[in-house]
Amino acid sequence: MAATAASSVVRFKSNYAVSRRIEPFYKGGRVQVSRDGKFMFCPCGTKLNVIDVETGSLLHSLEQDDQEDITSFVLSPDDEVLVTGSRALLLKQWNWRENRCVRTWKAVHIAPVATMVFDSTSTLLATGGCDSTIKIWDMIKQYCTHNLKGSSGVVHLVEFHPDISRLQLFSSSMDYKIRIWDLNSSKCVAVLDGHFSAVTSLAFTADGNTLISSGRDKICMVWNLKTRESIRTIPIYESVEAAVLLPEQGDFSQLGVKKQGLHFLTAGSKGVLKVWEVATAACVYSQPVPFEPVESEEEASEHSLTHCMLVPERNEIVTVSVEHNIVFYDAQTLQLRKQLAGYKDEVLDVKFLGPGDSHIVVATNSPQLKVFELSTSHCQILYGHTETILALDVFRKGLMFVSCAKDKSIRVWRMNKDGRVVCVAQGLGHAHGVGAVSCSRLKESFVVTSSQDCTIKVWNIPESLTSKAKAALISGPETLHAQMTERGHDKDINSVAVSPNDKLIATGSQDRLAKLWSCPDCSLLGVFTGHKRGIWCVQFSPVDQILATSSADGTLKLWGLQDFSCLKTFEGHDASVLKIIFVSRGTQLLSGGSDGLLKLWTIKTNECVKTLDGHEDKIWGLHTNKQDDMVVTASSDSSITLWKDVTEIEQEEAQAKREEQIMKEQELSNLLHEKRYLKALGLAISLDRPHTVLTVIKAILKESDGRKRLEENIARLRKDQKEAVLTFLVTWNTNSRNCHEAQAVIETLLKHEAPDNLLQYSGIKSAVESLLPYTERHFQRLSRLLQASMFIDFMWQNMKLSDVSQQEDMIL
């Protein structure tokens, strides 16, 4: 019983701390994975981000001092040397593990470096520039060994021949030809002419005698490097961005490889990986697609792949899409292993998902949903909507959720036991984009949506979707039909909420009104009037008959559901309040504003307990987990922030600090009592207690040989302790009551410290500047006092003499 009572006590939250940020780490360009497959390097504007592949977390960013964008980079084959090139025409060599720039030198190119590559020994670096030249650098002796001229336009591809004894470099530029350069003579010895558009990749066979080139002209070409002639042209029927040779060792039978011979993988504009047999020029395998197959390249462009590579150490194929998604596949089966989302654009909503809130589902400024597994950063991309998804809501158990979009539709999604999310139902019916959605709270029985068409709709969820046995038999998404439609407001409805007992619906609109409706018949029960601008969010209290609203007028209001009166108004935001949620069992509110600030309010006291600054732009998404100890926020600044409730931790730390303080004060008292002044001084300094240090010095000076003992104790202090005492005595010296102790310490320091040593003290200049005027004033005051005392003494002596002479006269 006691335990139950204790657990039912509501603890007010006082603070949240950022536990994790999910931010954009890749904004396009070439991606490279280290040879061991543990780290991935992604360019992101002026930074090059190093990502831990296992957790998906950002280890560190290599950032250019000149704040110029990185145009190209390369990691050496031995994973040791990383070189970046920027628009400032500088090359930088990095010790990337320690996030340290080792060397910077001029690229000698007169335009930015577009591509670079190391040879197999990691000693030679080739850079291809936008100025039509290629430079080769000796990385050990640190000088430019070759300057190869003759390319046409931007050199966008350079590759060393894998057999270093041949000393050959292959390049391609804007004239679509592949040039072979002999590094002994620094001359172009052959031109492979066959492509009619940009050459995108070069792949060499193990023996180094065959080359496969891919191009945006929808073909791959096979070249014999002995005769330097084309053996075969393979039509790919899509713009190819990368061709990767499959290793001759290994079982690739699941990818259609049935015979011996060369096979290669292509990635291109259609967004799927395909395996081709060189001997027959046939496509032997095509990857199944998660999205609707498209025929035209215009439609395919949003799914197209921009890069593909093989990581032999992990037996993985890595692809990069135009949407900045990086996907890791098993090389032998092309089964998805991991997917990371490099860039999220504007984040419009976010919710916790999964039975233990193990995932978050994110609506970004796109028709696809992203589901992140928090432990690994693995991201599932959910296709279905055809226009931007605007809002999300999750059912109580956390396994089913609903999305609504500009395409006028809603979709119901279910998470399976393996964590995979599938669409189980969809509904059409609104005349405009669907901007808000709310799920039933007690059971997974209905969904309420609101739209720019100023209507609210109630959608029944059939039992077949909620019972596990029946749900397993569903082959495709069921069609939902609106059970009830009601015109609710005169302007856009921004928010809709279902009450905890599923009997009421609340709506908030741009017309500055919030309304209460009965569920499911949508009859109007009342109107909440009072906000001066449009209402962005409505939320029911989980425990009381109260509705919370937030508005563009910068206020939050609490309303009684019985009489529709305003109970409280919370003022503090300087901008629109876009989202609110109840926390601490309905006793506190969290609000997110368009200024990027998150505020924690205690309802009883109307007080803003904490303001958290975690975003640089509008907070569109705000949700708390079932445990009520984590909050997730999503913003227009493309970032998602996870906040942890640190109230208890901070209280425990404060309590421990108080206890430690009491113990130290007791110890200090004991040391003073035992006249162990040196330890007492050290302890008082460590506690940063100037007054206590002064008390100790006064106690020392009261001793019979006080000055001598003070000198001994001050001399035995460490340099940092003396520096602390120096800062303290500057303050003591401003007060005439404490100036004697301050001057005694100054005298000791001047006696025992050489001038050169004193000059090394931190803050010595400001300390001397502060000490001089007050010391001058004390000196003048003491001089006046001495003069006055001398005058009194003189008067007293004269008075004594006159008294004596008068007595003598009387006697006589």
XYZ file of N, CA, C and O in Angstrom, residues 569-651:
332
model
N -4.890 31.587 -18.274
C -4.149 32.005 -19.472
C -2.666 32.026 -19.136
O -2.269 32.566 -18.100
N -1.875 31.420 -19.991
C -0.417 31.370 -19.794
C 0.242 32.268 -20.835
O 0.073 32.045 -22.029
N 0.966 33.270 -20.357
C 1.645 34.195 -21.257
C 3.148 34.086 -21.048
O 3.606 34.017 -19.918
N 3.899 34.092 -22.115
C 5.360 33.941 -21.990
C 6.040 33.772 -23.333
O 7.162 34.218 -23.539
N 5.333 33.151 -24.277
C 5.888 33.010 -25.631
C 5.810 34.346 -26.350
O 4.827 35.071 -26.212
N 6.838 34.673 -27.111
C 6.837 35.911 -27.900
C 6.395 35.650 -29.329
O 6.460 36.555 -30.168
N 5.996 34.434 -29.617
C 5.599 34.073 -30.984
C 4.445 33.081 -30.908
O 4.003 32.696 -29.821
N 3.976 32.647 -32.069
C 2.870 31.677 -32.120
C 3.220 30.408 -31.363
O 4.348 29.907 -31.464
N 2.239 29.880 -30.615
C 2.425 28.614 -29.901
C 1.795 27.530 -30.773
O 0.574 27.486 -30.930
N 2.653 26.689 -31.358
C 2.192 25.750 -32.396
C 1.730 24.407 -31.841
O 0.887 23.748 -32.435
N 2.317 23.985 -30.715
C 1.984 22.657 -30.181
C 1.970 22.695 -28.655
O 2.789 23.363 -28.029
N 1.025 21.946 -28.056
C 1.004 21.772 -26.597
C 0.694 20.310 -26.268
O -0.027 19.635 -27.009
N 1.274 19.843 -25.165
C 0.926 18.525 -24.627
C 0.880 18.606 -23.104
O 1.536 19.450 -22.497
N 0.077 17.724 -22.491
C 0.052 17.612 -21.033
C 1.124 16.621 -20.596
O 1.323 15.583 -21.247
N 1.816 16.929 -19.510
C 2.791 16.003 -18.906
C 2.538 15.956 -17.402
O 1.682 16.682 -16.880
N 3.293 15.112 -16.708
C 3.185 14.963 -15.245
C 1.737 14.696 -14.837
O 1.185 15.334 -13.944
N 1.094 13.740 -15.539
C -0.297 13.349 -15.273
C -1.254 14.532 -15.282
O -2.104 14.686 -14.403
N -1.069 15.398 -16.245
C -2.007 16.492 -16.429
C -1.776 17.701 -15.556
O -2.570 18.642 -15.581
N -0.705 17.698 -14.765
C -0.459 18.840 -13.867
C 0.457 19.894 -14.494
O 0.591 20.977 -13.959
N 1.092 19.543 -15.603
C 1.979 20.485 -16.275
C 1.738 20.455 -17.786
O 1.176 19.494 -18.317
N 2.177 21.519 -18.450
C 2.046 21.627 -19.907
C 3.411 21.869 -20.529
O 4.252 22.553 -19.932
N 3.606 21.305 -21.705
C 4.776 21.635 -22.525
C 4.268 22.310 -23.781
O 3.316 21.823 -24.406
N 4.892 23.419 -24.152
C 4.458 24.125 -25.353
C 5.654 24.411 -26.252
O 6.749 24.691 -25.770
N 5.424 24.336 -27.545
C 6.472 24.619 -28.534
C 6.048 25.767 -29.415
O 4.904 25.806 -29.889
N 6.968 26.720 -29.633
C 6.611 27.920 -30.377
C 7.283 28.031 -31.724
O 8.192 27.266 -32.061
N 6.852 29.024 -32.487
C 7.450 29.242 -33.809
C 8.821 29.903 -33.694
O 9.521 30.051 -34.682
N 9.221 30.293 -32.456
C 10.560 30.837 -32.231
C 11.571 29.752 -31.859
O 12.714 30.049 -31.524
N 11.133 28.479 -31.908
C 12.039 27.360 -31.620
C 12.210 27.071 -30.143
O 13.031 26.229 -29.764
N 11.435 27.755 -29.284
C 11.554 27.552 -27.831
C 10.512 26.570 -27.319
O 9.371 26.547 -27.787
N 10.925 25.770 -26.337
C 10.044 24.819 -25.664
C 9.880 25.316 -24.237
O 10.872 25.617 -23.560
N 8.640 25.430 -23.750
C 8.409 25.937 -22.396
C 7.629 24.921 -21.575
O 6.698 24.281 -22.074
N 8.040 24.798 -20.303
C 7.384 23.897 -19.351
C 6.612 24.750 -18.351
O 7.182 25.645 -17.710
N 5.295 24.477 -18.223
C 4.422 25.278 -17.361
C 3.833 24.402 -16.251
O 3.443 23.267 -16.507
N 3.738 24.950 -15.047
C 3.003 24.278 -13.964
C 1.627 24.924 -13.889
O 1.507 26.148 -13.687
N 0.581 24.122 -14.069
C -0.783 24.648 -14.187
C -1.238 25.320 -12.896
O -1.820 26.409 -12.917
N -0.948 24.705 -11.742
C -1.433 25.218 -10.452
C -0.954 26.643 -10.189
O -1.697 27.485 -9.687
N 0.309 26.931 -10.533
C 0.894 28.231 -10.201
C 0.948 29.199 -11.381
O 1.372 30.343 -11.217
N 0.503 28.732 -12.564
C 0.589 29.571 -13.784
C 2.023 29.952 -14.143
O 2.265 30.915 -14.858
N 2.997 29.190 -13.631
C 4.402 29.580 -13.742
C 5.095 28.824 -14.871
O 4.881 27.629 -15.067
N 5.950 29.543 -15.622
C 6.819 28.883 -16.605
C 8.060 28.416 -15.858
O 8.876 29.218 -15.416
N 8.176 27.102 -15.671
C 9.246 26.516 -14.861
C 10.579 26.559 -15.598
O 11.633 26.795 -15.013
N 10.529 26.304 -16.907
C 11.779 26.190 -17.669
C 11.522 26.564 -19.126
O 10.469 26.239 -19.693
N 12.485 27.235 -19.715
C 12.462 27.502 -21.154
C 13.658 26.792 -21.779
O 14.791 26.980 -21.344
N 13.392 25.954 -22.767
C 14.438 25.147 -23.405
C 14.638 25.617 -24.840
O 13.676 25.733 -25.598
N 15.885 25.895 -25.164
C 16.208 26.376 -26.509
C 16.931 25.262 -27.255
O 18.126 25.066 -27.091
N 16.181 24.523 -28.073
C 16.787 23.380 -28.749
C 16.670 23.425 -30.257
O 17.215 22.580 -30.952
N 15.929 24.408 -30.769
C 15.717 24.497 -32.213
C 15.918 25.923 -32.696
O 15.816 26.874 -31.922
N 16.171 26.043 -33.994
C 16.404 27.361 -34.589
C 15.202 27.854 -35.382
O 15.230 28.944 -35.940
N 14.158 27.035 -35.434
C 12.992 27.415 -36.232
C 11.733 26.815 -35.594
O 11.789 26.221 -34.524
N 10.622 26.941 -36.271
C 9.311 26.538 -35.739
C 9.292 25.085 -35.243
O 9.768 24.190 -35.933
N 8.709 24.869 -34.067
C 8.532 23.505 -33.543
C 7.141 23.027 -33.967
O 6.123 23.443 -33.418
N 7.119 22.139 -34.956
C 5.848 21.615 -35.478
C 5.423 20.337 -34.763
O 4.228 20.032 -34.691
N 6.395 19.562 -34.297
C 6.080 18.269 -33.679
C 6.471 18.240 -32.216
O 7.549 18.713 -31.845
N 5.594 17.687 -31.359
C 5.862 17.588 -29.919
C 5.082 16.401 -29.376
O 3.868 16.321 -29.543
N 5.784 15.451 -28.757
C 5.123 14.237 -28.265
C 5.892 13.679 -27.076
O 7.127 13.821 -27.020
N 5.181 13.087 -26.134
C 5.836 12.460 -24.985
C 5.624 10.948 -25.032
O 4.639 10.480 -25.608
N 6.558 10.202 -24.453
C 6.417 8.734 -24.470
C 5.470 8.268 -23.356
O 5.027 9.055 -22.515
N 5.165 6.964 -23.340
C 4.217 6.417 -22.350
C 4.744 6.547 -20.932
O 3.983 6.742 -19.986
N 6.066 6.426 -20.766
C 6.672 6.535 -19.432
C 6.663 7.977 -18.921
O 6.902 8.213 -17.748
N 6.421 8.932 -19.811
C 6.401 10.353 -19.468
C 7.767 10.855 -19.004
O 7.855 11.802 -18.223
N 8.837 10.190 -19.459
C 10.179 10.658 -19.078
C 11.009 11.091 -20.288
O 12.160 11.471 -20.144
N 10.411 11.014 -21.490
C 11.093 11.456 -22.712
C 10.123 12.290 -23.545
O 8.918 12.019 -23.565
N 10.672 13.288 -24.208
C 9.876 14.121 -25.119
C 10.635 14.208 -26.430
O 11.863 14.259 -26.445
N 9.886 14.188 -27.534
C 10.526 14.366 -28.839
C 9.943 15.613 -29.493
O 8.736 15.861 -29.419
N 10.825 16.439 -30.076
C 10.379 17.644 -30.786
C 10.918 17.617 -32.207
O 11.995 17.092 -32.461
N 10.140 18.190 -33.119
C 10.555 18.249 -34.529
C 10.342 19.658 -35.029
O 9.365 20.320 -34.654
N 11.265 20.101 -35.884
C 11.253 21.515 -36.253
C 11.492 21.737 -37.739
O 11.962 20.855 -38.457
N 11.204 22.969 -38.166
C 11.478 23.372 -39.554
C 12.967 23.430 -39.848
O 13.363 23.552 -40.999
N 13.818 23.384 -38.782
C 15.274 23.440 -39.011
C 15.849 22.076 -39.397
O 17.057 21.862 -39.323
N 14.966 21.131 -39.774
C 15.344 19.783 -40.253
C 15.866 18.865 -39.155
O 16.409 17.811 -39.444
N 15.738 19.272 -37.903
C 16.272 18.426 -36.831
C 15.160 17.888 -35.934
O 14.099 18.497 -35.789
N 15.452 16.730 -35.345
C 14.568 16.096 -34.360
C 15.373 15.995 -33.073
O 16.519 15.541 -33.088
N 14.793 16.443 -31.961
C 15.505 16.423 -30.684
C 14.763 15.548 -29.687
O 13.543 15.680 -29.536
N 15.510 14.651 -29.042
C 14.950 13.829 -27.969
C 15.396 14.422 -26.641
O 16.591 14.623 -26.409
N 14.426 14.709 -25.767
C 14.692 15.331 -24.470
C 14.411 14.329 -23.363
O 13.392 13.648 -23.391
N 15.300 14.267 -22.385
C 15.117 13.367 -21.247
C 14.773 14.185 -20.008
O 15.374 15.232 -19.764
N 13.785 13.701 -19.241
C 13.426 14.367 -17.993
C 14.555 14.160 -16.981
O 14.850 13.037 -16.582
N 15.216 15.254 -16.591
C 16.368 15.150 -15.682
C 16.053 15.738 -14.300
O 16.943 16.046 -13.530
N 14.755 15.885 -14.002
C 14.360 16.485 -12.720
C 14.940 15.706 -11.546
O 15.589 16.274 -10.661
N 14.691 14.378 -11.531
C 15.167 13.554 -10.405
C 16.685 13.556 -10.324
O 17.247 13.657 -9.231
N 17.334 13.447 -11.472
C 18.809 13.432 -11.489
C 19.346 14.729 -10.894
O 20.246 14.715 -10.059
N 18.740 15.855 -11.318
C 19.205 17.157 -10.820
C 18.942 17.307 -9.327
O 19.757 17.853 -8.591
N 17.768 16.790 -8.886
C 17.449 16.868 -7.452
C 18.430 16.030 -6.634
O 18.898 16.452 -5.575
